[in-house]
C-alpha positions as MATLAB code, in Angstrom:
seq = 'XXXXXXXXXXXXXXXXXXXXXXXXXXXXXXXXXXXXXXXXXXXXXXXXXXXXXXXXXXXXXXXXXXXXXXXXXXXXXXXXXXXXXXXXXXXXXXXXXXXXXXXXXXXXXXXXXXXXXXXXXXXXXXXXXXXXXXXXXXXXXXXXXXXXXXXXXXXXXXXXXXXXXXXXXXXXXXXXXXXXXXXXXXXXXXXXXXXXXXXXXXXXXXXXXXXXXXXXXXXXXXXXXXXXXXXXXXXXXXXXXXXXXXXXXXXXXXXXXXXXXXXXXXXXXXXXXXXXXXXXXXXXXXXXXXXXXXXX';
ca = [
      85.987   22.959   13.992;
      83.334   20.870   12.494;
      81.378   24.341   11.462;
      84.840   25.375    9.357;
      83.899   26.400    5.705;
      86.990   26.118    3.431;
      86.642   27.990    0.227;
      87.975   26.171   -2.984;
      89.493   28.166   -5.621;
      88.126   27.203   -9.173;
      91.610   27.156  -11.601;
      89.435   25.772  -14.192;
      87.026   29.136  -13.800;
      89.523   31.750  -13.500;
      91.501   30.484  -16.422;
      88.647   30.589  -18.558;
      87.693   34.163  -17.259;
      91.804   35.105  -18.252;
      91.041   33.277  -21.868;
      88.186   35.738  -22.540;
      89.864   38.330  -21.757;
      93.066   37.026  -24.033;
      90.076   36.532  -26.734;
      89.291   39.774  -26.910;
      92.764   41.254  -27.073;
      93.495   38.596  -29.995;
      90.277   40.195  -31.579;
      91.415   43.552  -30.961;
      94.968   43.867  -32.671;
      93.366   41.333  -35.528;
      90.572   44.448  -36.473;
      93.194   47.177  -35.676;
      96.545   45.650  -36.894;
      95.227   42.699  -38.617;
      97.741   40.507  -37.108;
      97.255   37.936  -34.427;
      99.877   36.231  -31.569;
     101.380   33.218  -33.324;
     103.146   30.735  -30.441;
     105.620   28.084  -31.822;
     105.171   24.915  -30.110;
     108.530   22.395  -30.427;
     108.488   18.800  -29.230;
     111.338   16.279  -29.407;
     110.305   12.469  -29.529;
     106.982   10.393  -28.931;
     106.413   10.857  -24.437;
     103.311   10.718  -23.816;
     103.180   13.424  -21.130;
     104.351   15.899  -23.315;
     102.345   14.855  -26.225;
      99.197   15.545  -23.955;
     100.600   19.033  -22.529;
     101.242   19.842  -26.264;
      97.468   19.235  -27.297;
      96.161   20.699  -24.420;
      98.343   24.260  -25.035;
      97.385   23.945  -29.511;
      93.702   23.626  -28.307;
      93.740   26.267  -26.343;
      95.427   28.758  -28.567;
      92.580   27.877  -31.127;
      89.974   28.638  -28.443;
      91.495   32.592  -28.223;
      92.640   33.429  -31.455;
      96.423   32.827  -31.324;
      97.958   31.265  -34.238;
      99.848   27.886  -33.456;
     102.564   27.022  -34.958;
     103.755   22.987  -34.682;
     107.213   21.516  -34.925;
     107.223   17.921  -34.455;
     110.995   16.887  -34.089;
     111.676   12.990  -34.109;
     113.439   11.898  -30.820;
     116.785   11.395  -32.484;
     117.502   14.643  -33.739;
     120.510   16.325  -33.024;
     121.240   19.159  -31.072;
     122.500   21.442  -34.079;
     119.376   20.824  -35.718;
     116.776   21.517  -32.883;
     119.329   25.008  -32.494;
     118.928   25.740  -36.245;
     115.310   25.158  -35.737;
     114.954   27.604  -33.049;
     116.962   30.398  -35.152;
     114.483   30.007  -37.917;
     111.753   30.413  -35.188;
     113.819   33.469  -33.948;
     113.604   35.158  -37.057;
     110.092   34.452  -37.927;
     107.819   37.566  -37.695;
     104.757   35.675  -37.155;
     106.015   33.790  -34.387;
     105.805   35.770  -30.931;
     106.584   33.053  -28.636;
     108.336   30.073  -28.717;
     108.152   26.969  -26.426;
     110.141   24.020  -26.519;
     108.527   21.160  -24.616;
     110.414   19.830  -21.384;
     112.212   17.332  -20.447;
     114.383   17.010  -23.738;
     115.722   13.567  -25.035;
     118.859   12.878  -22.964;
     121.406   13.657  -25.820;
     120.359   17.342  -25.738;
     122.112   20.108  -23.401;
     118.335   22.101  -21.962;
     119.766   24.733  -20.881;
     121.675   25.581  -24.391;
     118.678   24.970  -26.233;
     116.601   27.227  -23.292;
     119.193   29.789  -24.055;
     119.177   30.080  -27.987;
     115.880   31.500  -27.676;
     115.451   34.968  -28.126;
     114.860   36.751  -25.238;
     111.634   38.584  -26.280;
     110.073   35.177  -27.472;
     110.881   33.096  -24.455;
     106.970   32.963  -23.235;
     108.211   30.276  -21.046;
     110.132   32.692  -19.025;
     112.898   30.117  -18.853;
     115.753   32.135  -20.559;
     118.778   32.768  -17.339;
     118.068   36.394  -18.618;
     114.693   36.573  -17.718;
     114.991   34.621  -14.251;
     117.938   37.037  -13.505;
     115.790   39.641  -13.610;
     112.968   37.862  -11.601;
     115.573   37.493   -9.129;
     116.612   40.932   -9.192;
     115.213   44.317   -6.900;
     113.359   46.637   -9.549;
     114.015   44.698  -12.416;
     111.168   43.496  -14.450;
     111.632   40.479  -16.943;
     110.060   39.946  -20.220;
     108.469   37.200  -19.287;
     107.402   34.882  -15.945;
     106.912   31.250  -15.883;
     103.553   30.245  -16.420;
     103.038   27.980  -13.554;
     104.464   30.561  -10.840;
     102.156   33.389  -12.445;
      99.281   31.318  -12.444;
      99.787   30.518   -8.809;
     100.446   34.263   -8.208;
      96.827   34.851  -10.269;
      95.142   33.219   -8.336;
      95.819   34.217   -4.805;
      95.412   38.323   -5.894;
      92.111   37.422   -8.242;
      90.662   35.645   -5.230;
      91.802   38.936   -2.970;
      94.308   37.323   -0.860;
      96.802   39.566    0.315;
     100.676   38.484   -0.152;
     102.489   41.936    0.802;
     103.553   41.180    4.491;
     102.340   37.519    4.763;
     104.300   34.305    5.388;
     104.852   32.535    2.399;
     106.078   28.942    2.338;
     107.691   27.421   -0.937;
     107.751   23.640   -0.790;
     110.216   22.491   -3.462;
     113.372   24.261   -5.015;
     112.618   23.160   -8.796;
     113.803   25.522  -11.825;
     110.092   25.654  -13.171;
     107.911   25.985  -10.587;
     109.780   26.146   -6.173;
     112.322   28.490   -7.223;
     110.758   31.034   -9.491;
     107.517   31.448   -6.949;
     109.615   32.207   -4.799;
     111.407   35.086   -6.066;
     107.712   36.178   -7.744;
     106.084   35.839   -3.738;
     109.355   38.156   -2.699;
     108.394   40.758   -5.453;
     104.907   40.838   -4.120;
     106.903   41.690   -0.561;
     105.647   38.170    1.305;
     108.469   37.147    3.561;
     109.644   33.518    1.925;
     111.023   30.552    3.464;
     111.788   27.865    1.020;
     111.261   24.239    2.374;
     113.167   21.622    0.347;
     114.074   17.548    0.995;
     117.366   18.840    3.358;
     114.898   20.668    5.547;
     114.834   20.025    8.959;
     111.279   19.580   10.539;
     108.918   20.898    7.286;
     106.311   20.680    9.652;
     107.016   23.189   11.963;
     107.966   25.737    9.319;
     105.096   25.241    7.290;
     102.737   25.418   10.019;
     103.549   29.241   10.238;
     102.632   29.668    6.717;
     100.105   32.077    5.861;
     100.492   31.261    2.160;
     101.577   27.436    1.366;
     102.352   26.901   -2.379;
     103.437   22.677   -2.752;
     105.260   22.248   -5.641;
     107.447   18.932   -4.174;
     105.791   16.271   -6.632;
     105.292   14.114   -3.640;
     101.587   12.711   -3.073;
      99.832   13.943    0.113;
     103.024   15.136    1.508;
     101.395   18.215    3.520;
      99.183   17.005    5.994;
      96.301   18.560    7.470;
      98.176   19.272   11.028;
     100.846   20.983    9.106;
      98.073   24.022    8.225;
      97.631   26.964   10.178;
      93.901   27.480   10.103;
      93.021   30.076    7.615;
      96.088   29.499    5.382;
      95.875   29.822    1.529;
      96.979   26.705   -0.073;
      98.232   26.271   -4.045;
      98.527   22.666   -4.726;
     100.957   22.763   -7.749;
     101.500   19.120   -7.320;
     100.066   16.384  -10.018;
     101.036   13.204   -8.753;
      99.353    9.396  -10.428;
      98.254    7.650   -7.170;
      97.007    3.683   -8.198;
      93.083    3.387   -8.601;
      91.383    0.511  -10.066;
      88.089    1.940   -9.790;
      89.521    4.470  -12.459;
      89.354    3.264  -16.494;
      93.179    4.274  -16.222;
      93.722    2.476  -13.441;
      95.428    5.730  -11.540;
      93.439    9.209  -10.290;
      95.567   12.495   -9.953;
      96.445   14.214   -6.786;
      98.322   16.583   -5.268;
     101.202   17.548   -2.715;
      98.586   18.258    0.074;
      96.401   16.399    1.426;
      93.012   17.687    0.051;
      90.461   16.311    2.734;
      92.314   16.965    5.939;
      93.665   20.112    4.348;
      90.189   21.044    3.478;
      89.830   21.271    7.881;
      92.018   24.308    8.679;
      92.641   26.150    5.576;
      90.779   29.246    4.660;
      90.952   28.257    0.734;
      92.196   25.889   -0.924;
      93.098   24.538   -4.739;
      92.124   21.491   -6.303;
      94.022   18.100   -8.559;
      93.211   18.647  -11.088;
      91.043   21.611  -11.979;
      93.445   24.102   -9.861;
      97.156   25.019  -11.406;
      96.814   23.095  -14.158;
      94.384   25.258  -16.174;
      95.852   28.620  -15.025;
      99.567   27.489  -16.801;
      97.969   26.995  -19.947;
      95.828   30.123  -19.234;
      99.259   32.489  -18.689;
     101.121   30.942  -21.506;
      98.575   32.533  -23.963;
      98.872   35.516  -21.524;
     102.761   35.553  -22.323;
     102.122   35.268  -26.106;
     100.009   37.707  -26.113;
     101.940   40.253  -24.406;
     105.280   39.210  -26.281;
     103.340   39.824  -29.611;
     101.519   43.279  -28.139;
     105.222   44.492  -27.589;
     106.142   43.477  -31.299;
     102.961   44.458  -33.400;
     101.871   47.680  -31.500;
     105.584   48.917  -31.068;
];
């Protein structure tokens, strides 16, 4: 086995390959239309997390063209407020897409707030509308969550097949287990879901042709669990404790990259693997939500 070349697939690359192309589209219905996507970003409350995802997703829309729109809500505020600020987002025509930054401060019901946003600016894909339809035969929803479409992006840009394969979900979550699931099913992979109740992961992910790990446990999928040749998405950003690191932790994933690196036929990495391609199908979702408004 020592001669076994895994291939690693670049997140960081293909996102930036998806931005261009989201550039030029921006560009496009600017000169034609002169309008541009305009994505409402809403955060409740000072976590540090968030505050970093938020940056991340303003920068980026300034990088393609898409207008960002910021809503800074202090942690305290109440539900009726954060609703009545959504319906003025609702009604705004230069807002295409609208996402409210997860978790919410503890006082505030999600999944009504998920649910007051209107349907055709839900770029998160999190409206029970839109995941109905993910979940249903022939029915397309406006939108997909960006994590589960990234993952999906890169397995067909890097020409891995899904239609007929074994796919292997590990983790159930609303954002990311579930929804890949039901994407990996509309791409006709046969799914098996692996979860904490499972009985003997191992086994079942060792007949995986296609492993995505999305458990948020570090170096949970060992190298013996991977058939050789498998295609492995690491969804997974866990803080593992590193003093040789300024911040005193280093970031890895639900598989474990070296022995992984052994048997599998490609491979994603922590960071520089999911994490780009979310950000990159987010502007992908604005983009579209705001084609379907401005060009009719």
């Amino acid at each position: 086995m020592s001669d076994h070349k895994v291939t690693i697939i670049d997140g960081k690359a293909v996102a930036q390959t998806i931005r261009s192309e989201i550039a030029a589209e921006v560009c496009r219905l600017s000169e034609t239309y002169g309008k541009v996507p305009g994505l409402a970003v809403v955060i409740v409350g000072q976590r540090k997390d968030s505050q970093s995802y938020v940056n991340m997703k303003r920068k980026a829309c300034a990088e393609v063209g898409i207008k960002s729109i910021d809503l800074d809500l202090p942690e305290n505020v109440s539900e009726s407020e954060l609703i009545s600020k959504v319906h003025e987002l609702n009604v705004n025509p230069d807002v295409h897409g609208i996402l409210v930054q997860l978790p919410l401060p503890k006082h505030i019901n999600e999944e009504k707030i998920l649910t007051e946003i209107s349907l055709g600016k839900d770029v998160d894909g999190f409206h029970p509308l839109n995941i109905g339809k993910l979940a249903m035969k022939g029915r397309d929803p406006l939108f997909v969550p960006c994590t589960p479409k990234g993952c999906i992006e890169l397995l067909t840009r890097h020409g891995i097949t899904i239609k007929g394969k074994n796919a292997v979900v590990v983790g159930r979550s609303n954002i990311v287990g579930l929804p890949v699931s039901l994407l990996l099913l509309k791409e006709d992979a046969t799914v098996t879901i692996v979860h904490s109740r499972t009985k003997e992961p191992e086994s079942i992910v060792r007949n995986a042709d296609i492993i995505i790990a999305a458990a948020g446990q570090a170096a949970m999928i060992k190298g013996s669990w991977i058939k050789p040749g498998a295609a492995v998405i690491d969804v997974g950003t866990n803080a593992v404790d590193d003093p040789s690191k300024k911040s005193g932790y280093r970031l890895v994933g639900d598989v474990d990259f070296q022995e992984a690196c052994k048997t599998a036929g490609c491979i994603t990495k922590v960071p520089g693997g999911v994490g780009p391609m979310t950000v990159a199908m987010l502007l992908k979702n604005t983009l579209d939500g705001a084609k379907r408004v401005i060009e009719g």
